[in-house]
JSON list of C-alpha atoms in Angstrom, two decimals:
[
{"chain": "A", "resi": 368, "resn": "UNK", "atom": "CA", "xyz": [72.57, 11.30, 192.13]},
{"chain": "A", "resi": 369, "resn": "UNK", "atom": "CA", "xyz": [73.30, 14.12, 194.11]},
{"chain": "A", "resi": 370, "resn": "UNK", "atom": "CA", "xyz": [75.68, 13.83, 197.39]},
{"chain": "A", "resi": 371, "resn": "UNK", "atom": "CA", "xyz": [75.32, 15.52, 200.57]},
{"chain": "A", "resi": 372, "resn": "UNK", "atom": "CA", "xyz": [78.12, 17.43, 202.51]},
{"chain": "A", "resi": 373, "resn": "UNK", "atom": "CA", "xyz": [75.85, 18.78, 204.77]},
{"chain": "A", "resi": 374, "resn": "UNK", "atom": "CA", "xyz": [76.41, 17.66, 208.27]},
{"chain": "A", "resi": 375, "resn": "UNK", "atom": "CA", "xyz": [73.88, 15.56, 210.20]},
{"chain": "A", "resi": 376, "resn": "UNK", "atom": "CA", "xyz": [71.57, 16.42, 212.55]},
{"chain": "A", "resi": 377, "resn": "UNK", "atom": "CA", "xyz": [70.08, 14.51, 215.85]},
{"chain": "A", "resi": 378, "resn": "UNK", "atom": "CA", "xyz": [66.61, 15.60, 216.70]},
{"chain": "A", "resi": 379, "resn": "UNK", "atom": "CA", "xyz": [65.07, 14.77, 220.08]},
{"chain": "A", "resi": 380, "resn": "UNK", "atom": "CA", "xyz": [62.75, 12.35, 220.25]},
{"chain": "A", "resi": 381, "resn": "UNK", "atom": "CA", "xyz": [60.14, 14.92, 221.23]},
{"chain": "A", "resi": 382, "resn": "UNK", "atom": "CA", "xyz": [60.91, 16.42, 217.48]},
{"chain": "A", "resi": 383, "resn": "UNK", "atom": "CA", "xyz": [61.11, 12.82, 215.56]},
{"chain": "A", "resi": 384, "resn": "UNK", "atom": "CA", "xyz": [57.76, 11.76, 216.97]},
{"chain": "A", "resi": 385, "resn": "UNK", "atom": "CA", "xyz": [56.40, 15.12, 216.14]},
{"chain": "A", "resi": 386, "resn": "UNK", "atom": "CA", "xyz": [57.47, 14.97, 212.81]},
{"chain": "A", "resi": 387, "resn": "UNK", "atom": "CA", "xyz": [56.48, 11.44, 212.11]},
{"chain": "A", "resi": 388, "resn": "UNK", "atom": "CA", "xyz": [52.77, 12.39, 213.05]},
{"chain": "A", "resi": 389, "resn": "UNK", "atom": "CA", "xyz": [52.69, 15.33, 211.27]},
{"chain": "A", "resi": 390, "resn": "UNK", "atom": "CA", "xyz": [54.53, 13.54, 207.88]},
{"chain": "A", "resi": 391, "resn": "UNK", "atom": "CA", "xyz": [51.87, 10.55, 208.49]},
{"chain": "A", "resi": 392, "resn": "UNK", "atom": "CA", "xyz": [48.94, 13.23, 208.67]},
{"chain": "A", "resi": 393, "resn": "UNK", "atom": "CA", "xyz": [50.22, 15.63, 205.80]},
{"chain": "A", "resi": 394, "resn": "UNK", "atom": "CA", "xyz": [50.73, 12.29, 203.96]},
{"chain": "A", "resi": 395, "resn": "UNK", "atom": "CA", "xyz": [47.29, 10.46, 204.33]},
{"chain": "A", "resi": 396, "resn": "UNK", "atom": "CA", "xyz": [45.64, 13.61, 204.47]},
{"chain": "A", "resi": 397, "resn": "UNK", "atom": "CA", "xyz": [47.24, 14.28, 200.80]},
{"chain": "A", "resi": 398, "resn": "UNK", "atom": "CA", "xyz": [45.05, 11.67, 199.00]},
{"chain": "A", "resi": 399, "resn": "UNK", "atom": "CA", "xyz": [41.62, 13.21, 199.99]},
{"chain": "A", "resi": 400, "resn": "UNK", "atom": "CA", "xyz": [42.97, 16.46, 198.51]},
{"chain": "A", "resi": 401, "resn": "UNK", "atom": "CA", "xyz": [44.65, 14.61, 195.33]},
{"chain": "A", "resi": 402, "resn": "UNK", "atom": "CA", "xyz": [41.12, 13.20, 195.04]},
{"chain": "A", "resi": 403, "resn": "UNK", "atom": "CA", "xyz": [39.51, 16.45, 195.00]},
{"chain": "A", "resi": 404, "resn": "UNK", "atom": "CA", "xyz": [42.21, 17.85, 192.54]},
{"chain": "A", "resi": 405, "resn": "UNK", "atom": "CA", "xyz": [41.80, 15.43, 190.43]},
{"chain": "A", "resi": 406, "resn": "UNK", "atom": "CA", "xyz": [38.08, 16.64, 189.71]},
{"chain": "A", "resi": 407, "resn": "UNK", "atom": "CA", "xyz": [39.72, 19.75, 187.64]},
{"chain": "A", "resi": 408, "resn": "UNK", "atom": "CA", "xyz": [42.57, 17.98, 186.18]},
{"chain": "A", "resi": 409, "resn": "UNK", "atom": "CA", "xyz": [43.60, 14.95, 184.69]},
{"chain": "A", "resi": 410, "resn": "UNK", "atom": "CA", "xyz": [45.92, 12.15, 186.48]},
{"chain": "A", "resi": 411, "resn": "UNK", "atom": "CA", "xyz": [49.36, 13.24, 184.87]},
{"chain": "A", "resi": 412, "resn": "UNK", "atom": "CA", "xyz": [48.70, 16.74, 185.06]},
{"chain": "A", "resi": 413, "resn": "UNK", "atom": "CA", "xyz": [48.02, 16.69, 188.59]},
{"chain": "A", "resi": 414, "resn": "UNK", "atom": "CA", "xyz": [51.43, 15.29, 189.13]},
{"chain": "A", "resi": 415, "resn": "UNK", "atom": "CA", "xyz": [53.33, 16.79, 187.23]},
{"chain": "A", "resi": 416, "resn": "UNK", "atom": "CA", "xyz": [51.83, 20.33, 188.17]},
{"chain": "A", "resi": 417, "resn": "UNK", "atom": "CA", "xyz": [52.69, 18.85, 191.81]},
{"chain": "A", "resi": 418, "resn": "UNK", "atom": "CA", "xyz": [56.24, 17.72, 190.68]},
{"chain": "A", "resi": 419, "resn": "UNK", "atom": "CA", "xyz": [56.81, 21.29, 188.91]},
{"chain": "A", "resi": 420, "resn": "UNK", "atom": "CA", "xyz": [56.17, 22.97, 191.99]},
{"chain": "A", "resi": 421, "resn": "UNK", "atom": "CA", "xyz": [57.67, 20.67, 194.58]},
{"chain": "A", "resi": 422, "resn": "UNK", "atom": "CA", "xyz": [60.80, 20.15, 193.02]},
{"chain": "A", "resi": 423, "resn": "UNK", "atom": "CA", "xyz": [62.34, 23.21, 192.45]},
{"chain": "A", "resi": 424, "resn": "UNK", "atom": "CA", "xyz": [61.24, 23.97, 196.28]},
{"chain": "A", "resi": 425, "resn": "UNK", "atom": "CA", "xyz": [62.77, 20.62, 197.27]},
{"chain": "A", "resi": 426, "resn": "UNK", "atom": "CA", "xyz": [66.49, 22.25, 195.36]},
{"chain": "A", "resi": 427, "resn": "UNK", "atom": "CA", "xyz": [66.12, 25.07, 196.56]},
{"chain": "A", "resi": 428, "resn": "UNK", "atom": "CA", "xyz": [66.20, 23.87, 200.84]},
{"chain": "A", "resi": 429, "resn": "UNK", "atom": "CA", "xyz": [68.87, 21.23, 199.28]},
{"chain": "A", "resi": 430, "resn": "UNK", "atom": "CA", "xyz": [71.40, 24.02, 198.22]},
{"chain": "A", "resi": 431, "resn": "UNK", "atom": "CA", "xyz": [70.29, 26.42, 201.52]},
{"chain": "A", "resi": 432, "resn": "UNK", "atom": "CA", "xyz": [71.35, 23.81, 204.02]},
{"chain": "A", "resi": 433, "resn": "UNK", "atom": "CA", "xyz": [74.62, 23.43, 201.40]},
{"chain": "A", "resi": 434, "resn": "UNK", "atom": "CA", "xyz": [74.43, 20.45, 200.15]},
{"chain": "A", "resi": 435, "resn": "UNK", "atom": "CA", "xyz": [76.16, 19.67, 196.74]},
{"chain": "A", "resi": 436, "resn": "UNK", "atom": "CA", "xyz": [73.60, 19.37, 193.74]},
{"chain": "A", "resi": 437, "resn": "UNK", "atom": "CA", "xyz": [76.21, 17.71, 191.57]},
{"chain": "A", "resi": 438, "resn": "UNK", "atom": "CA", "xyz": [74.25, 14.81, 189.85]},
{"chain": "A", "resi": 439, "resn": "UNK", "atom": "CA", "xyz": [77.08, 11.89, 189.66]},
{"chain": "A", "resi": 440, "resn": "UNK", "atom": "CA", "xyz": [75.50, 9.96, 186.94]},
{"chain": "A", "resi": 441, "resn": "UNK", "atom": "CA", "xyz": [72.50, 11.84, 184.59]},
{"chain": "A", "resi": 442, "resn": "UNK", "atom": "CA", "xyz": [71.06, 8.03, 183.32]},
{"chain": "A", "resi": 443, "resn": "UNK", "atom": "CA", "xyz": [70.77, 6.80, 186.90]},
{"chain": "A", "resi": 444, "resn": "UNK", "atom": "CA", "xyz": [68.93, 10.10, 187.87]},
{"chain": "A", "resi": 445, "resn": "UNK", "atom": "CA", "xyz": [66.69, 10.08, 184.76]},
{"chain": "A", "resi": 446, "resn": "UNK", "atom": "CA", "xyz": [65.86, 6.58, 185.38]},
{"chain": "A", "resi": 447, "resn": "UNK", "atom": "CA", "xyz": [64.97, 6.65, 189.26]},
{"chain": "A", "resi": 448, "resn": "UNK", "atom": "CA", "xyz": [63.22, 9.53, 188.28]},
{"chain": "A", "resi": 449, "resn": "UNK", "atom": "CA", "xyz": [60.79, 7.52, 185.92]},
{"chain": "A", "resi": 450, "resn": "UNK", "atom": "CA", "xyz": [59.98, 5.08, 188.18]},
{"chain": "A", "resi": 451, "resn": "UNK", "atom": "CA", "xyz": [60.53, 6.64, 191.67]},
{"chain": "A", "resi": 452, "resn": "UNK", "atom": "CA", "xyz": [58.49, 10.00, 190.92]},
{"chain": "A", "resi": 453, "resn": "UNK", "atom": "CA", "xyz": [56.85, 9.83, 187.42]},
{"chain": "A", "resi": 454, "resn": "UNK", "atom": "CA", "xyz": [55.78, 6.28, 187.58]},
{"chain": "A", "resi": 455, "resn": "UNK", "atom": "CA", "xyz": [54.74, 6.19, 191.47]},
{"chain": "A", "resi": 456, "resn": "UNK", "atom": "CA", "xyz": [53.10, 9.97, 191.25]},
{"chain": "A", "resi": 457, "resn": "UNK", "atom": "CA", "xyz": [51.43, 9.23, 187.70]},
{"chain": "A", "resi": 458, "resn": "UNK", "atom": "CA", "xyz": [49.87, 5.78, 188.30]},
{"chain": "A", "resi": 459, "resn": "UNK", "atom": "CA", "xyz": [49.13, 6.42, 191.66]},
{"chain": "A", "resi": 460, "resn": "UNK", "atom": "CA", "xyz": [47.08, 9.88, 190.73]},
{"chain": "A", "resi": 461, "resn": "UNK", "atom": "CA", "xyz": [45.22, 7.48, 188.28]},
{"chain": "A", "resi": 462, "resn": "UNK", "atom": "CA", "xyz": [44.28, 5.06, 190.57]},
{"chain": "A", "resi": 463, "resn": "UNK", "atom": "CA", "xyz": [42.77, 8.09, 192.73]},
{"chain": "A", "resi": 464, "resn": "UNK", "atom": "CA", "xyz": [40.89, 9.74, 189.91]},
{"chain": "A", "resi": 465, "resn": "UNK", "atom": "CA", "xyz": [39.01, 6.74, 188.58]},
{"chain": "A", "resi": 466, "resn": "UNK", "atom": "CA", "xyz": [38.96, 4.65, 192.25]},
{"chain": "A", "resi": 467, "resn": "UNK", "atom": "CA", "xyz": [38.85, 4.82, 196.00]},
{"chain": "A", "resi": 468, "resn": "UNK", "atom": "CA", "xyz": [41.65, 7.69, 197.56]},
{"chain": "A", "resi": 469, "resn": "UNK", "atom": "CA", "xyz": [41.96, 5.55, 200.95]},
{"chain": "A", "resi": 470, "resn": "UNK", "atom": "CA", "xyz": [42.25, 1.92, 199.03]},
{"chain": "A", "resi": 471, "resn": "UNK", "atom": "CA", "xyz": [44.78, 3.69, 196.65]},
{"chain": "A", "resi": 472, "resn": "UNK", "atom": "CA", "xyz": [46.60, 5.06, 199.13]},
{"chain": "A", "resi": 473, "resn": "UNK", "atom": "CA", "xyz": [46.89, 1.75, 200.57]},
{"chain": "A", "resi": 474, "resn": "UNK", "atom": "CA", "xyz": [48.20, -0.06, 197.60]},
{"chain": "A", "resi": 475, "resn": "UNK", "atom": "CA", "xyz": [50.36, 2.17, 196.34]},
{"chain": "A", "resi": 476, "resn": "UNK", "atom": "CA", "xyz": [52.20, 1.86, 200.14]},
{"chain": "A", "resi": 477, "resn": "UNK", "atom": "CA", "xyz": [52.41, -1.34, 199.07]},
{"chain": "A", "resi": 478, "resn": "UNK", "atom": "CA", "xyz": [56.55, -0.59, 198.13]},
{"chain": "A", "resi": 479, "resn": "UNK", "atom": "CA", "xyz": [58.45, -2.12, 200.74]},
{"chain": "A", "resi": 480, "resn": "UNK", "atom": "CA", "xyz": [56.93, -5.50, 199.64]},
{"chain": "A", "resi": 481, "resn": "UNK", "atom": "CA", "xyz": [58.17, -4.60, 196.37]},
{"chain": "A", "resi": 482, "resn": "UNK", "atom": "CA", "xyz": [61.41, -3.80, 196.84]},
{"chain": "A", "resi": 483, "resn": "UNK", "atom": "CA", "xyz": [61.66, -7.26, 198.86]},
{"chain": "A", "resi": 484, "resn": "UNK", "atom": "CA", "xyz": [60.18, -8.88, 195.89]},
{"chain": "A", "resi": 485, "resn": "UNK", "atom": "CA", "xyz": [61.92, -7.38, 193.03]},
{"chain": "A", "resi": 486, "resn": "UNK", "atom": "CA", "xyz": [65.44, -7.24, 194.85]},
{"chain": "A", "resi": 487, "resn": "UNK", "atom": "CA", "xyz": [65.45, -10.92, 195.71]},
{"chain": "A", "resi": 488, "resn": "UNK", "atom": "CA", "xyz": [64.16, -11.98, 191.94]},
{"chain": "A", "resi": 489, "resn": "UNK", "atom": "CA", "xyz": [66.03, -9.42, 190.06]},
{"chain": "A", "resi": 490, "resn": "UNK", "atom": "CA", "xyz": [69.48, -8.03, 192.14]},
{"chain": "A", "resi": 491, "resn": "UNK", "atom": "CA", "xyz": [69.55, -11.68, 194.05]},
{"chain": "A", "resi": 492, "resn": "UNK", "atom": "CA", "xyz": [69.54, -10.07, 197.33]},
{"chain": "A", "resi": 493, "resn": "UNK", "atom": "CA", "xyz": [68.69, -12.43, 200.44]},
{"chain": "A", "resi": 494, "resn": "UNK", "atom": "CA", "xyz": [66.31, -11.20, 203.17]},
{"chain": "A", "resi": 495, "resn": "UNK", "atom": "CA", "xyz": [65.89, -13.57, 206.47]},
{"chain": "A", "resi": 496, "resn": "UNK", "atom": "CA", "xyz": [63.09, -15.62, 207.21]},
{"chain": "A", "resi": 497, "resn": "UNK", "atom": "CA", "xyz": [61.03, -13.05, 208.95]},
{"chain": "A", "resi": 498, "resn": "UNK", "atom": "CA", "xyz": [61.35, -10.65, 206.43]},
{"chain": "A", "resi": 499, "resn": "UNK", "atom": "CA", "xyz": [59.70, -13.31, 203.85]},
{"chain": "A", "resi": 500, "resn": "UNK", "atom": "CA", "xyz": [56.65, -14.45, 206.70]},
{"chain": "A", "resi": 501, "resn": "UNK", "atom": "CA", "xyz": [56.60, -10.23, 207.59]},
{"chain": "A", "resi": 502, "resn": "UNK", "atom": "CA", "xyz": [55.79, -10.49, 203.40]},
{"chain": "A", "resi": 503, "resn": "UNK", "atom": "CA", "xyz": [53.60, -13.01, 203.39]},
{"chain": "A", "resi": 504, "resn": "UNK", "atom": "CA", "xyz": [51.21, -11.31, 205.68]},
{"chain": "A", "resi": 505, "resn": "UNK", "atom": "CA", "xyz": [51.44, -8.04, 203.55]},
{"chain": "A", "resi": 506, "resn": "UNK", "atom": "CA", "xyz": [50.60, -9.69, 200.59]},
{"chain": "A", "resi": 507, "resn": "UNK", "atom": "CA", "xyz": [47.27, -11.33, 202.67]},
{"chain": "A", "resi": 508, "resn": "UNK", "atom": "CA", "xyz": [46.33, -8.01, 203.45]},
{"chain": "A", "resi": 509, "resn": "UNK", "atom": "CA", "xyz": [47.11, -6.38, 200.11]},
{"chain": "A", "resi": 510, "resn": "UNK", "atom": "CA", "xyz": [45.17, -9.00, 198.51]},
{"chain": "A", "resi": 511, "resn": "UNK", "atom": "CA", "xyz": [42.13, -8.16, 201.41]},
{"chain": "A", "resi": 512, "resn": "UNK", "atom": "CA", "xyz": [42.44, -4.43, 200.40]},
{"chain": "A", "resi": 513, "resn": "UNK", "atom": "CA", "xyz": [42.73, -5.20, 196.48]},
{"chain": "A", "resi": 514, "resn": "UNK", "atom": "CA", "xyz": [39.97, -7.43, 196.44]},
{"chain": "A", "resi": 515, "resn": "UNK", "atom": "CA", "xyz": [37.16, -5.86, 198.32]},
{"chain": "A", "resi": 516, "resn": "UNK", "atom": "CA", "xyz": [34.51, -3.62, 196.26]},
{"chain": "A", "resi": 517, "resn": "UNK", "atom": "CA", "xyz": [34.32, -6.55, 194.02]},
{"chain": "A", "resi": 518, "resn": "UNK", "atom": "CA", "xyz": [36.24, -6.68, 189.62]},
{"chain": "A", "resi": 519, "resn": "UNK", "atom": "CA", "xyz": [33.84, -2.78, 189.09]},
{"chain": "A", "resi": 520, "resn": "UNK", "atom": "CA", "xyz": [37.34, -1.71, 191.04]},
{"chain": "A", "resi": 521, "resn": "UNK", "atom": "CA", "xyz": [40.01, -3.83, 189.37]},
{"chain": "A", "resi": 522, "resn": "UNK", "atom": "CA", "xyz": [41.52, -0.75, 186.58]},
{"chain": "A", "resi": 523, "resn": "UNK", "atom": "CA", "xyz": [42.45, 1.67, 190.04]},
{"chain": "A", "resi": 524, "resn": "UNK", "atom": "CA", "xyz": [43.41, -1.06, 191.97]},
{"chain": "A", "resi": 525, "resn": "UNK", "atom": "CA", "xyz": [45.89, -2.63, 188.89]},
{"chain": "A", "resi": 526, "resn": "UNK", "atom": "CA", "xyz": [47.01, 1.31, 188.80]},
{"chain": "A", "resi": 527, "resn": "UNK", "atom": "CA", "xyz": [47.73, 1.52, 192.71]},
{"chain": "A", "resi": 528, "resn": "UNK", "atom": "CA", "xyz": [49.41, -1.68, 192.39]},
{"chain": "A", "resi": 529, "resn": "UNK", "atom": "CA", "xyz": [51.46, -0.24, 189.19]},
{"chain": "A", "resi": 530, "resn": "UNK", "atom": "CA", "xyz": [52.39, 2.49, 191.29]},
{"chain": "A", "resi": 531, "resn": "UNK", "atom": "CA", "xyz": [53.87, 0.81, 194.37]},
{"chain": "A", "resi": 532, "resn": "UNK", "atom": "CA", "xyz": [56.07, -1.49, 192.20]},
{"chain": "A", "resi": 533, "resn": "UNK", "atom": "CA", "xyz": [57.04, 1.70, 190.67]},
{"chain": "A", "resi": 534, "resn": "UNK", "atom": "CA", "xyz": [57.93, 3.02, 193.63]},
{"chain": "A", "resi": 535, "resn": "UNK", "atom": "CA", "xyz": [59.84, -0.14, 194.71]},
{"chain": "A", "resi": 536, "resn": "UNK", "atom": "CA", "xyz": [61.60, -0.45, 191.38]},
{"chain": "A", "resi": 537, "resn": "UNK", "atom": "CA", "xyz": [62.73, 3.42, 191.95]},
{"chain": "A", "resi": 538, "resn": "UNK", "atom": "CA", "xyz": [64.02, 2.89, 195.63]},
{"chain": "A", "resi": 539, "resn": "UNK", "atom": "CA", "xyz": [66.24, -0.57, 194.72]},
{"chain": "A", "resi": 540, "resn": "UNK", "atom": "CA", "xyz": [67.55, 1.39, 191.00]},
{"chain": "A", "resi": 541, "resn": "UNK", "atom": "CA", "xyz": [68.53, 4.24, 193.43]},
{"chain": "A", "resi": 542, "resn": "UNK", "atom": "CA", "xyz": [70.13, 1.96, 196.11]},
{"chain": "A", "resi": 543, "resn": "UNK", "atom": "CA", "xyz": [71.97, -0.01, 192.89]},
{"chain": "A", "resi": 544, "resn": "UNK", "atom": "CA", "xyz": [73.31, 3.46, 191.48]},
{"chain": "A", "resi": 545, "resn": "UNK", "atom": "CA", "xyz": [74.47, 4.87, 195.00]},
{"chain": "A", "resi": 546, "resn": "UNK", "atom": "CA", "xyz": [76.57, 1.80, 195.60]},
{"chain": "A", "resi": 547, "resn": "UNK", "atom": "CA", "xyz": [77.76, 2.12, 191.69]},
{"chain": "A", "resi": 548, "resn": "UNK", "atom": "CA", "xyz": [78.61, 5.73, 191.23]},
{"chain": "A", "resi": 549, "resn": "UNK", "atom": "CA", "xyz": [80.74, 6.51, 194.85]},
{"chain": "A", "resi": 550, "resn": "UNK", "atom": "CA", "xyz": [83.54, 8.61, 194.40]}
]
């Protein structure tokens, strides 16, 4: 993974709220247009064309505001980057092109659960009690979301699903590998 030695920054809260509106709307707006991409191109073509493009934009701001590219440990990278970006991206674009953008969008957000889920069952990590009820509820609602349209919708919303435990599994392999490879 790479490491940073570029020094933080405080914004104002002016400038976080700001930017947390216009991340959520860029965000949510994203799936209406991933919908409509996804009318000239297939599912994993549509992300990786997105993940070709971003990418080398994303290394480029990295290395202008000087932070060190250095990857500590290659398998750890490859693998986050299978489930993080190619399995969250890939799935999720699938569960757009053959379902709904707005219930997609909602299951594939499904990832905090998942990391919850999947770090207490496999990496035996404990979360409190209202962490678990806070879980409970999301799973209620997921289940309200997954469920509605009737089984016509059950192939996009499996894929959705796919994608946020992708997701999840990325974020808690990346967390494992940070605390593994410090210097």
């Amino acid at each position: 993974m790479a490491e940073s030695t570029a020094p933080t920054k405080t914004l104002s809260p002016l400038v976080s709220v700001l930017a947390i509106l216009g991340l959520s709307m860029i965000w949510g707006y994203h799936w209406a247009v991933m919908k409509i991409g996804l009318g000239y191109a297939g599912a994993f073509t549509y992300s990786a064309t997105r993940c070709l493009i971003g990418g080398p934009i994303l290394l480029a701001i990295a290395k202008l505001q000087g932070r060190n590219l250095r990857i500590v440990s290659p398998k750890a990278a490859i693998l986050v980057g299978i489930f993080q970006t190619a399995g969250n991206f890939g799935l999720g674009a699938v569960a757009v092109k053959f379902g709904e953008a707005g219930k997609s969008a909602v299951l594939t957000y499904t990832m905090p659960f998942w990391v919850l889920v999947i770090g207490y069952l496999v990496l035996k990590e404990r979360a409190g009690p209202r962490r678990w009820i806070a879980a409970s509820l999301a799973m209620v609602g997921t289940l309200l979301v997954a469920l509605s349209g009737g089984r016509a919708e059950l192939g996009p919303v499996l894929f959705a699903l796919a994608a946020g435990i992708s997701w999840g599994a990325g974020v808690l392999l990346y967390q494992w590998s940070s605390r593994t490879h410090r210097d």
